[in-house]
PDB file of C-alpha atoms in Angstrom:
ATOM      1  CA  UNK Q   1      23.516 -69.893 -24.948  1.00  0.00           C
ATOM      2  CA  UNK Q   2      22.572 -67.054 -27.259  1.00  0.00           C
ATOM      3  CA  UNK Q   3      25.209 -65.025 -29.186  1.00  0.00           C
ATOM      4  CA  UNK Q   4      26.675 -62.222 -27.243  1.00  0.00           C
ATOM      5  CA  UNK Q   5      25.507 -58.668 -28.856  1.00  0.00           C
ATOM      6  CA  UNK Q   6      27.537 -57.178 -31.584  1.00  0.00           C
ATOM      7  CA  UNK Q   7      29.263 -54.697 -29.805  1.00  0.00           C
ATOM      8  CA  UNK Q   8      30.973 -51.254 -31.772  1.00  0.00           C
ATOM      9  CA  UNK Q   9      33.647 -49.410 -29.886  1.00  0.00           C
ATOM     10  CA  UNK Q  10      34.116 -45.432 -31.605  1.00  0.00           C
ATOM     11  CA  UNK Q  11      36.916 -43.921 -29.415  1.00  0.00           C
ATOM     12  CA  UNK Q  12      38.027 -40.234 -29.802  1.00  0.00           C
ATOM     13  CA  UNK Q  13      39.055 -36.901 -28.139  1.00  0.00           C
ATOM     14  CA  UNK Q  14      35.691 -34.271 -27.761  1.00  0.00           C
ATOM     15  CA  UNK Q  15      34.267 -32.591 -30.522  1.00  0.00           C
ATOM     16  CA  UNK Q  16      35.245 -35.385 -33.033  1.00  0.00           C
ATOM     17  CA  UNK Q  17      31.690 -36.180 -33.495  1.00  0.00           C
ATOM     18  CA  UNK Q  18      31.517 -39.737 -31.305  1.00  0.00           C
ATOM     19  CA  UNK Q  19      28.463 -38.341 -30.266  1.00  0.00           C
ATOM     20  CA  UNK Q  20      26.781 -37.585 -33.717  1.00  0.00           C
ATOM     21  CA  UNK Q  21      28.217 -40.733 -35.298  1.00  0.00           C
ATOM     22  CA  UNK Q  22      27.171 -42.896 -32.259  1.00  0.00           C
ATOM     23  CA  UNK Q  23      23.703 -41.886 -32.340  1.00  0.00           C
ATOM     24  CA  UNK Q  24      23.014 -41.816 -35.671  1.00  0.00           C
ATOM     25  CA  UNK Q  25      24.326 -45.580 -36.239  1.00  0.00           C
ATOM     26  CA  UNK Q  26      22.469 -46.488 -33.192  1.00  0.00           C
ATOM     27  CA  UNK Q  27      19.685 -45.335 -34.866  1.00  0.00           C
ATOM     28  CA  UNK Q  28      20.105 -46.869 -38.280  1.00  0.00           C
ATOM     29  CA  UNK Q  29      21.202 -50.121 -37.230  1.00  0.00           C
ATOM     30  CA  UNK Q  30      18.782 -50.472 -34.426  1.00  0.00           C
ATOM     31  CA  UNK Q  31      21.086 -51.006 -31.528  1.00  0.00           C
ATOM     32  CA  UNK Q  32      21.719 -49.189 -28.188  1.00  0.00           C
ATOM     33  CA  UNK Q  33      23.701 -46.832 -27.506  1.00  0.00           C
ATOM     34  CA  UNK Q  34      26.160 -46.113 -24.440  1.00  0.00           C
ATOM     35  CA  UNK Q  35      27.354 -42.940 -23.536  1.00  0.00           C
ATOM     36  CA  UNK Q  36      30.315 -43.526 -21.587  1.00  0.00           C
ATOM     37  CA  UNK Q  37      31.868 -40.294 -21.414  1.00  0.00           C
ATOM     38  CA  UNK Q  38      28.034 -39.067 -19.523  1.00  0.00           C
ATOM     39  CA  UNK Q  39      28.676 -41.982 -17.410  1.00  0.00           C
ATOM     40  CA  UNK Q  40      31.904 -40.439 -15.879  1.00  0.00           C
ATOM     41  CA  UNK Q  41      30.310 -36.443 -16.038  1.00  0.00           C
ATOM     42  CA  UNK Q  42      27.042 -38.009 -14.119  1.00  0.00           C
ATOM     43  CA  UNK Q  43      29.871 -39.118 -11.339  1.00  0.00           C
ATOM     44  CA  UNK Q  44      31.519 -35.835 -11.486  1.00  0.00           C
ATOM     45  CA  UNK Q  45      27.607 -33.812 -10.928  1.00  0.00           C
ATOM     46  CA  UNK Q  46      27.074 -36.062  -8.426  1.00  0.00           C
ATOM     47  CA  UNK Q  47      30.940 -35.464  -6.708  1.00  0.00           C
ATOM     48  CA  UNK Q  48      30.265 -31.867  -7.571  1.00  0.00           C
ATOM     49  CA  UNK Q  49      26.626 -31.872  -5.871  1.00  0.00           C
ATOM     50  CA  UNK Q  50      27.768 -33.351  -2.357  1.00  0.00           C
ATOM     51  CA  UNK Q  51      31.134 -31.818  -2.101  1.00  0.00           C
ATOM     52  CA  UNK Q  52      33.179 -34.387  -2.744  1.00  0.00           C
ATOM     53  CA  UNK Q  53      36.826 -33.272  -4.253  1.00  0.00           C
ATOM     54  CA  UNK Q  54      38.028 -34.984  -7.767  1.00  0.00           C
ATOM     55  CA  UNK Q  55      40.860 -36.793  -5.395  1.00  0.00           C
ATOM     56  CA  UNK Q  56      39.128 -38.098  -2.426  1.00  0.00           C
ATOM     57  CA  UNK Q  57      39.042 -41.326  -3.511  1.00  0.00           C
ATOM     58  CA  UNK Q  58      37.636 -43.018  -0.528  1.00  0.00           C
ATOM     59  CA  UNK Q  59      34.425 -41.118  -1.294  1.00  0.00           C
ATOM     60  CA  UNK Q  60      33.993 -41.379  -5.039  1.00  0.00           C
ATOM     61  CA  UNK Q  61      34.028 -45.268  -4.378  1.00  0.00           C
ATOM     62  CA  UNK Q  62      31.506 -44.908  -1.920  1.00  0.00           C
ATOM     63  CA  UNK Q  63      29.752 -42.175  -4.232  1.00  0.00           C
ATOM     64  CA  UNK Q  64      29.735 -44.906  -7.175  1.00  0.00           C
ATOM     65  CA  UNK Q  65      27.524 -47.423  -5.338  1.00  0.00           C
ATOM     66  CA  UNK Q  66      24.661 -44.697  -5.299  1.00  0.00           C
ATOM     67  CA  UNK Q  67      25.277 -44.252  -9.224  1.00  0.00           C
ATOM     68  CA  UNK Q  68      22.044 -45.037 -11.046  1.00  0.00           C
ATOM     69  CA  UNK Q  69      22.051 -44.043 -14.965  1.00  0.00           C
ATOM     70  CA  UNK Q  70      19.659 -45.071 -17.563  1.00  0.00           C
ATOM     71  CA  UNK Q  71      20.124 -43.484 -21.420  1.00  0.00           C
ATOM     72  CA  UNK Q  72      16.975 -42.718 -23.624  1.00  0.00           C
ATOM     73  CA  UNK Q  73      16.167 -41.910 -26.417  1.00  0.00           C
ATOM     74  CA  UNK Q  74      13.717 -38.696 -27.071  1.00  0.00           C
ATOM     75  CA  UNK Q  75      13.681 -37.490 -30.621  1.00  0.00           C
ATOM     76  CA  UNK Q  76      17.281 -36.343 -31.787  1.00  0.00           C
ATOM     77  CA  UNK Q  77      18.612 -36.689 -28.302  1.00  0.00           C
ATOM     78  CA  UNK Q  78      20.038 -39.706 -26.202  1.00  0.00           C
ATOM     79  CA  UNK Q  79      18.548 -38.237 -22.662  1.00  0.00           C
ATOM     80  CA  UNK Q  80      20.564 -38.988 -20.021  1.00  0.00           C
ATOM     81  CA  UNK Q  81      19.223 -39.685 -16.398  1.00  0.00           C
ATOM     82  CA  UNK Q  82      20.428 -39.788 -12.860  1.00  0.00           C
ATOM     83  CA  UNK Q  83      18.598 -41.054  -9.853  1.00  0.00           C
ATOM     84  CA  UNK Q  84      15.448 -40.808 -12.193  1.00  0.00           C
ATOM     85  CA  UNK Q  85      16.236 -37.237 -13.365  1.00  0.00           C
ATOM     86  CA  UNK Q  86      17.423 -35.850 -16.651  1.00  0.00           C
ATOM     87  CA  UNK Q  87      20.652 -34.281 -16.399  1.00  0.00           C
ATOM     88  CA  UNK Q  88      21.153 -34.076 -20.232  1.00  0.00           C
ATOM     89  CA  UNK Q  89      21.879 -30.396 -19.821  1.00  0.00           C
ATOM     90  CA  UNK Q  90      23.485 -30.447 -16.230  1.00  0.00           C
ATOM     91  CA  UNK Q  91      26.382 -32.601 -17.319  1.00  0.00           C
ATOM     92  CA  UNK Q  92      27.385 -30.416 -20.396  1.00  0.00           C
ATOM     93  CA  UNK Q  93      28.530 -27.420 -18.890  1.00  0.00           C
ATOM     94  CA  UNK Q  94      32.362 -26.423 -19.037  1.00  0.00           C
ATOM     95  CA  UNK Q  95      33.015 -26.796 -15.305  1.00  0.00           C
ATOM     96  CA  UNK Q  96      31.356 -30.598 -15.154  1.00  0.00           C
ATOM     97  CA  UNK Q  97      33.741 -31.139 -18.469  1.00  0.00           C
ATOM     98  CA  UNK Q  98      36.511 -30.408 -16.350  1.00  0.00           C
ATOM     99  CA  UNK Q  99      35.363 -32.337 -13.613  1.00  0.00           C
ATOM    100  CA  UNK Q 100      34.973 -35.303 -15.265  1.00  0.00           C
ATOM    101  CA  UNK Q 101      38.076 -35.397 -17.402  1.00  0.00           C
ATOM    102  CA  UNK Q 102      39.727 -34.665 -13.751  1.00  0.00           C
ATOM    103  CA  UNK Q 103      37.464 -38.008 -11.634  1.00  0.00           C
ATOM    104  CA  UNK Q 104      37.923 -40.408 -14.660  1.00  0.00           C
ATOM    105  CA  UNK Q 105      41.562 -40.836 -14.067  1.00  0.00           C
ATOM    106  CA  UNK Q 106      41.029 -41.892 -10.721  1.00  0.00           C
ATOM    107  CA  UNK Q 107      41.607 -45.515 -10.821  1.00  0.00           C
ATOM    108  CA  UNK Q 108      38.437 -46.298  -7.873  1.00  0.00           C
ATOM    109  CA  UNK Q 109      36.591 -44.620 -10.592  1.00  0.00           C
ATOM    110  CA  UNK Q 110      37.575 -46.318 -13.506  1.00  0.00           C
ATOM    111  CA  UNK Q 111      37.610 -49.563 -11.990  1.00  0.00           C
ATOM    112  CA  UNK Q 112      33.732 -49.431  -9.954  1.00  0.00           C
ATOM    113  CA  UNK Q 113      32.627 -48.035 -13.214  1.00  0.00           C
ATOM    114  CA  UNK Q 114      33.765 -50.232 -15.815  1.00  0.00           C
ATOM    115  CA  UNK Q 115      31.284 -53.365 -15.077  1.00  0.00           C
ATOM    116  CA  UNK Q 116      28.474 -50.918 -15.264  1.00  0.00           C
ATOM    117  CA  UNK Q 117      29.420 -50.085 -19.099  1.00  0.00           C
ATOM    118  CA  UNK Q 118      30.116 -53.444 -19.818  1.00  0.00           C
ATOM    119  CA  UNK Q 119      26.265 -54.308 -18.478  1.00  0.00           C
ATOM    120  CA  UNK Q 120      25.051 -51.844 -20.220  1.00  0.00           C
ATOM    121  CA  UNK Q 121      25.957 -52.691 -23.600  1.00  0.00           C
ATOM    122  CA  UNK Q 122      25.357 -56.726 -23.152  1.00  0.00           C
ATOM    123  CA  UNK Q 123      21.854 -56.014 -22.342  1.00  0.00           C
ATOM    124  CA  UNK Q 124      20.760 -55.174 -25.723  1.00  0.00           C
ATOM    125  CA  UNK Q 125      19.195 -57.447 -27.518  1.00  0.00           C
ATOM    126  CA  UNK Q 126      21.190 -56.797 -30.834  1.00  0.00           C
ATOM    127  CA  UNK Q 127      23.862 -54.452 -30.479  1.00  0.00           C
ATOM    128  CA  UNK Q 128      25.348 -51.394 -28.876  1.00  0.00           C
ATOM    129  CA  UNK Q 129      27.076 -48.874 -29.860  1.00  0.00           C
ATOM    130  CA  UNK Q 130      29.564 -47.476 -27.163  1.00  0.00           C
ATOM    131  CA  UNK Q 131      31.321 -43.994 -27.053  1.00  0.00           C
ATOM    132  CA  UNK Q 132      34.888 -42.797 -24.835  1.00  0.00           C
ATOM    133  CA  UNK Q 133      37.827 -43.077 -25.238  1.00  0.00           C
ATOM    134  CA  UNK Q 134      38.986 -46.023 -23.606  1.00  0.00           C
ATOM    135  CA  UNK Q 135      36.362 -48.368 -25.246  1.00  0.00           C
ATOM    136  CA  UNK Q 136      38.466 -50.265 -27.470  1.00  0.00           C
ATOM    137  CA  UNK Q 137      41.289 -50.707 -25.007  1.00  0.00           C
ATOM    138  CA  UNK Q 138      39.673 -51.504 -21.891  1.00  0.00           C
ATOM    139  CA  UNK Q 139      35.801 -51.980 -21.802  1.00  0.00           C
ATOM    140  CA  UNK Q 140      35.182 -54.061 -24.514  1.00  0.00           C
ATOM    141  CA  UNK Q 141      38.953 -54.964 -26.102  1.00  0.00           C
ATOM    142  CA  UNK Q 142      37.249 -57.824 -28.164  1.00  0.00           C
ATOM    143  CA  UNK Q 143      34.998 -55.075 -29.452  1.00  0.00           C
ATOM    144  CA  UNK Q 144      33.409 -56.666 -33.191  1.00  0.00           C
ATOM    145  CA  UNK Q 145      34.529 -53.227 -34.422  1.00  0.00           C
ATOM    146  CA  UNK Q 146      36.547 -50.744 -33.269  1.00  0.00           C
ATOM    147  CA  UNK Q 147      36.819 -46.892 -34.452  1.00  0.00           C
ATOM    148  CA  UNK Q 148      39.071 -43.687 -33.660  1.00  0.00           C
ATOM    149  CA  UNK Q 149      37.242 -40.750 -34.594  1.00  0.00           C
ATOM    150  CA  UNK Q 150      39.465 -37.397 -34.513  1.00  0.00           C
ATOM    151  CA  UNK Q 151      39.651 -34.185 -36.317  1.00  0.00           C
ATOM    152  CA  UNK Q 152      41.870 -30.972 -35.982  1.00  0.00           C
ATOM    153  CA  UNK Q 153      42.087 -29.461 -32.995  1.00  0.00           C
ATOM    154  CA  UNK Q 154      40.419 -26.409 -34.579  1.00  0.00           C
ATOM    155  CA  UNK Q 155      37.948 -27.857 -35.996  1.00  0.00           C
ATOM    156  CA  UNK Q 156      36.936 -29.729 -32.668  1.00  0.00           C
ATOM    157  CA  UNK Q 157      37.265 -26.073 -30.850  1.00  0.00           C
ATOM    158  CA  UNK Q 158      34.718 -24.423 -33.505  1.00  0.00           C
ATOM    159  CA  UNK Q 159      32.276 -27.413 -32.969  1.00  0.00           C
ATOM    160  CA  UNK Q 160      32.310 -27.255 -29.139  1.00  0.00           C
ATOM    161  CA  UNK Q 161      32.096 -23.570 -29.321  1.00  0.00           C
ATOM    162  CA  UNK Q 162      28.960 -23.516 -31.425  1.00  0.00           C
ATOM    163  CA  UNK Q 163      27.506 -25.732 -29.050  1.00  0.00           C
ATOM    164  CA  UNK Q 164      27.829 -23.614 -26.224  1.00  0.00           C
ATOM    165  CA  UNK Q 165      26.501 -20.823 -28.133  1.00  0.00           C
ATOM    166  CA  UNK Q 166      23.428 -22.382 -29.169  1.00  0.00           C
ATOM    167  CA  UNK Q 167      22.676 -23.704 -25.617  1.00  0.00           C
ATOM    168  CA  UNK Q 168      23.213 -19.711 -24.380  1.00  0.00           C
ATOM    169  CA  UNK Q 169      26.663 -20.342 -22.598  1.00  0.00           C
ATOM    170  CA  UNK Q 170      28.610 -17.686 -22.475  1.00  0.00           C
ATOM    171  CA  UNK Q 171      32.317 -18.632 -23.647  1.00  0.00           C
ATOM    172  CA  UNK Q 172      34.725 -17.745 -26.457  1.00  0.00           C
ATOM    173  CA  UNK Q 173      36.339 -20.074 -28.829  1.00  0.00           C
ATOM    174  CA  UNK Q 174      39.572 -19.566 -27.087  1.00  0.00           C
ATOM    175  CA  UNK Q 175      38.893 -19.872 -23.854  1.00  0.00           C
ATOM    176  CA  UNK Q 176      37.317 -23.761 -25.669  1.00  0.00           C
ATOM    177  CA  UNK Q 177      40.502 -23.841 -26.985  1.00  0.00           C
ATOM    178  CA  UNK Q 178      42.370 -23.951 -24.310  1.00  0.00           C
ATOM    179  CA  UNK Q 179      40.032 -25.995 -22.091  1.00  0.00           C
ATOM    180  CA  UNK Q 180      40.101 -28.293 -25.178  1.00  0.00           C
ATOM    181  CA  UNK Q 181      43.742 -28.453 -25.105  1.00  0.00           C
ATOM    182  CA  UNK Q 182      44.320 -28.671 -21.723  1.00  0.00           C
ATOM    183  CA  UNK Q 183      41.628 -31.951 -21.313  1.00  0.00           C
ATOM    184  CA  UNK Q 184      43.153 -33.538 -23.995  1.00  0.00           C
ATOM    185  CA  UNK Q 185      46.607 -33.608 -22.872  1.00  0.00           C
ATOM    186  CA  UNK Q 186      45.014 -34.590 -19.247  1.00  0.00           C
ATOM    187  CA  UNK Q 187      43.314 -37.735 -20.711  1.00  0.00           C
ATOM    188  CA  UNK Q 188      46.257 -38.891 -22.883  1.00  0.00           C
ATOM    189  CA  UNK Q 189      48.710 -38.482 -20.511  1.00  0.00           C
ATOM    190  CA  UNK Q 190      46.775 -40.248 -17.640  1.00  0.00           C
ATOM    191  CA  UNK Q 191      48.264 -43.672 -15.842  1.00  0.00           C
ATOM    192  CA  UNK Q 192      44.882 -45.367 -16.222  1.00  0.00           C
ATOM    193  CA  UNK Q 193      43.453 -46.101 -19.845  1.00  0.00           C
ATOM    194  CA  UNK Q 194      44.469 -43.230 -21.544  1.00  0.00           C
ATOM    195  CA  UNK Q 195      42.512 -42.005 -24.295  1.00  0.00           C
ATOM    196  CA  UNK Q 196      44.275 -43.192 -27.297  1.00  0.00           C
ATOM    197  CA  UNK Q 197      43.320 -45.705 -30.444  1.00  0.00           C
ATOM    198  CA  UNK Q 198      43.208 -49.437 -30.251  1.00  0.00           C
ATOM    199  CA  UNK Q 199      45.965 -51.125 -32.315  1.00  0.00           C
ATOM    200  CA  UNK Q 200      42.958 -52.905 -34.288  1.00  0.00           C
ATOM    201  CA  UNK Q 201      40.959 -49.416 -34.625  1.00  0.00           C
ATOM    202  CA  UNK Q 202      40.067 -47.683 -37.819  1.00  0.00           C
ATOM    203  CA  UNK Q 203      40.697 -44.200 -37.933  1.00  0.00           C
ATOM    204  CA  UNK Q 204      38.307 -41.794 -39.342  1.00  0.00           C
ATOM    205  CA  UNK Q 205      38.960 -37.948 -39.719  1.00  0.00           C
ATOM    206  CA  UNK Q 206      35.800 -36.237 -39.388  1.00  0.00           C
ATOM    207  CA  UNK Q 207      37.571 -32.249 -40.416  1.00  0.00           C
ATOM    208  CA  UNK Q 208      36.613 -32.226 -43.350  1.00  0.00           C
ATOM    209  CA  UNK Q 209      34.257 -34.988 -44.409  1.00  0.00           C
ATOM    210  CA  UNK Q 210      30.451 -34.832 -44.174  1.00  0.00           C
ATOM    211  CA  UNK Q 211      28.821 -36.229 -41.176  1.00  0.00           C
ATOM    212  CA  UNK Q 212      26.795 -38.171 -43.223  1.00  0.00           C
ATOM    213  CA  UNK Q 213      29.632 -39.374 -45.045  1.00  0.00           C
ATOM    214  CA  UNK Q 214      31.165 -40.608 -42.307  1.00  0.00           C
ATOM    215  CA  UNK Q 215      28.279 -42.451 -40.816  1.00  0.00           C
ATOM    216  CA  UNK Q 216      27.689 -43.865 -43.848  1.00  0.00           C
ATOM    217  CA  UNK Q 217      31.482 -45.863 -44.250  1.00  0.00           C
ATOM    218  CA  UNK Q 218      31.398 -46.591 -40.365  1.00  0.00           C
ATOM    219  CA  UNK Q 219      28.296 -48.450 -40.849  1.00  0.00           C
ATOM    220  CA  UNK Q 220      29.355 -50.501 -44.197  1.00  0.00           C
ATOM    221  CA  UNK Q 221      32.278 -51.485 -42.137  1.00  0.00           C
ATOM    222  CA  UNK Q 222      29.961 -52.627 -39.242  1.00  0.00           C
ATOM    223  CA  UNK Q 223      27.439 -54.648 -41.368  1.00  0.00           C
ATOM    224  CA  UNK Q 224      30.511 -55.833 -43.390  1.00  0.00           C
ATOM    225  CA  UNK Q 225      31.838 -57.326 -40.111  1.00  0.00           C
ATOM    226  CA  UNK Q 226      28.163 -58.623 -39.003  1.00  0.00           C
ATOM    227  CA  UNK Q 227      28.224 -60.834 -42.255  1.00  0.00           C
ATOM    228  CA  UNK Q 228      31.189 -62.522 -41.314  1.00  0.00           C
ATOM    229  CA  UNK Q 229      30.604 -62.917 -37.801  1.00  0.00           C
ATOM    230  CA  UNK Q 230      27.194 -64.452 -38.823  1.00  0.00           C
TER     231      UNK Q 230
END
């Protein structure tokens, strides 16, 4: 039986840069890479699409057998699609942010998604990369590397807000703020996996440290830990 795939877990509140880290690793190491946090805002488009409300639980677990979500990559982006159609855009907005932090602590939710992740990553031929904030904890807890990626909550803020800018969104960086604040406190305070860092994790702060220089010791720790395992 071949060698399961080397699997990297980079956990983190948003705007810490999981998403910049995760793809540019994926890139440079050649593996795939999971979005898990689209996962759960594809759920919460689709919940939002047909009317269903964050706590109706019965329907979100019959909303998650109609789930299908495939990630690729198009030049600088990981796409993501639903049913076949991009949604990259769709699931970025404010209100689907929201909506997601609000589905993902339903336990149906959590629990009819989690397999899906899991298949995800162990279909790559060589690695994957995974991003959430439950991924060391829960998905893959015997992760071959495990990362917390944070920064200042004002640094996060200004990074979010940027975003929206450059996409056209209307917003200010206090109204990010407090959306910021208020999904943070909503996933760490949750019942069911909590965001918060793996006793095994390595913490990174990203608030003041180049992207690049980040990257850079997250992936001499990974290959360091693919010579031993090899």
């Amino acid at each position: 039986m071949s060698a399961r795939p080397f699997i990297v877990a980079i956990d983190g509140p948003a705007g810490a840069g999981k998403s910049s880290v995760s793809k540019l690793l994926a890139r440079r190491l050649g593996f795939s890479l999971v979005d898990t946090g689209a996962i759960y805002r594809c759920v919460a488009l689709m919940a939002r699409r047909e009317g269903i409300a964050s706590d109706d639980d019965a329907r979100l677990g019959e909303l998650l057998s109609r789930v299908h979500i495939h990630f690729q990559v198009v030049g600088e982006e990981n796409r993501v699609f639903l049913g076949g159609q991009d949604v990259s855009g769709e699931i970025r907005t404010p209100d689907i942010s929201m909506a997601a932090s609000q589905v993902s602590g339903r336990p149906v939710v959590r629990a009819g998604l989690l397999q899906l992740q899991r298949r995800l990553a162990l279909e790559s031929e060589k690695g994957a990369i995974l991003e959430g904030r439950d991924i060391g904890t829960v998905v893959f807890p015997d992760a071959d590397a495990k990362f917390f990626l944070a920064a200042s909550p004002e640094v996060r803020a200004r990074r979010r807000y940027e975003e929206l800018f450059q996409k056209g969104v209307e917003s200010t960086l206090e109204s990010v703020l407090a959306d910021q604040t208020k999904r943070d406190r909503d996933d760490s305070a949750r019942a069911v996996a909590p965001l918060k860092a793996a006793d095994d994790a390595v913490h990174v702060d990203s608030s003041s440290t180049p992207l690049s220089e980040v990257v850079h010791g997250m992936e001499s720790e990974i290959l360091r830990r693919m010579a031993q395992r090899a």
